[in-house]
Amino acid sequence: MAEGHVIVIGGAEDKVRERLILSRFVALAGGPDARIAVISSASSLGPLAGEMYRRVFTELGA
């Protein structure tokens, strides 16, 4: 079985300025080759949260 990282993010992390947590997330996930799953079931934004993270991760090079 492949090993990897699981990072749980509560949603209040910086998505606009330095994005330190999300940048580290992308690095741990493999950078440009990253395979990232966003499960936004606990978010009040629902599917919009998933789309927002998709945009941010793309901007960060994933």
Short mmCIF file of C-alpha atoms in Angstrom, two decimals:
data_model
loop_
_atom_site.label_atom_id
_atom_site.label_comp_id
_atom_site.label_asym_id
_atom_site.label_seq_id
_atom_site.Cartn_x
_atom_site.Cartn_y
_atom_site.Cartn_z
CA MET A 1 0.00 0.00 0.00
CA ALA A 2 1.32 3.46 -0.87
CA GLU A 3 2.13 5.78 1.98
CA GLY A 4 1.19 9.43 2.00
CA HIS A 5 0.03 12.30 4.13
CA VAL A 6 -3.38 13.20 5.46
CA ILE A 7 -3.83 16.84 6.38
CA VAL A 8 -7.07 18.02 7.91
CA ILE A 9 -7.72 21.73 7.41
CA GLY A 10 -10.52 23.51 9.23
CA GLY A 11 -11.09 26.16 6.58
CA ALA A 12 -9.83 29.23 8.44
CA GLU A 13 -6.31 28.95 7.01
CA ASP A 14 -4.96 31.74 4.80
CA LYS A 15 -6.16 31.22 1.24
CA VAL A 16 -5.27 34.71 0.01
CA ARG A 17 -1.92 36.03 1.26
CA GLU A 18 1.07 33.82 2.08
CA ARG A 19 -0.89 30.53 2.09
CA LEU A 20 1.83 28.81 4.13
CA ILE A 21 -0.31 25.84 5.19
CA LEU A 22 -1.69 25.23 1.72
CA SER A 23 1.77 25.63 0.13
CA ARG A 24 3.14 22.98 2.48
CA PHE A 25 0.12 20.81 1.68
CA VAL A 26 0.94 20.99 -2.05
CA ALA A 27 4.61 20.20 -1.40
CA LEU A 28 3.72 17.13 0.68
CA ALA A 29 1.26 16.01 -1.98
CA GLY A 30 3.91 16.02 -4.72
CA GLY A 31 3.90 19.55 -6.16
CA PRO A 32 2.94 19.57 -9.85
CA ASP A 33 2.23 15.82 -9.70
CA ALA A 34 -0.02 16.16 -6.64
CA ARG A 35 -3.23 14.21 -6.38
CA ILE A 36 -5.40 16.08 -3.90
CA ALA A 37 -8.89 15.21 -2.69
CA VAL A 38 -11.05 17.91 -1.13
CA ILE A 39 -13.95 16.72 1.01
CA SER A 40 -16.04 19.76 1.86
CA SER A 41 -18.92 17.98 3.60
CA ALA A 42 -18.48 19.94 6.84
CA SER A 43 -18.38 23.30 5.08
CA SER A 44 -21.38 25.59 5.04
CA LEU A 45 -20.24 26.54 1.52
CA GLY A 46 -20.71 22.99 0.24
CA PRO A 47 -19.48 22.53 -3.36
CA LEU A 48 -18.26 26.13 -3.50
CA ALA A 49 -15.60 25.26 -0.92
CA GLY A 50 -14.30 22.48 -3.15
CA GLU A 51 -14.12 24.81 -6.13
CA MET A 52 -12.31 27.45 -4.06
CA TYR A 53 -9.67 24.94 -2.95
CA ARG A 54 -9.30 23.64 -6.52
CA ARG A 55 -8.51 27.19 -7.66
CA VAL A 56 -6.06 27.83 -4.81
CA PHE A 57 -4.24 24.52 -5.28
CA THR A 58 -3.97 25.18 -9.02
CA GLU A 59 -2.50 28.62 -8.31
CA LEU A 60 0.01 26.96 -5.97
CA GLY A 61 1.17 24.64 -8.74
CA ALA A 62 -0.70 21.42 -7.97
#
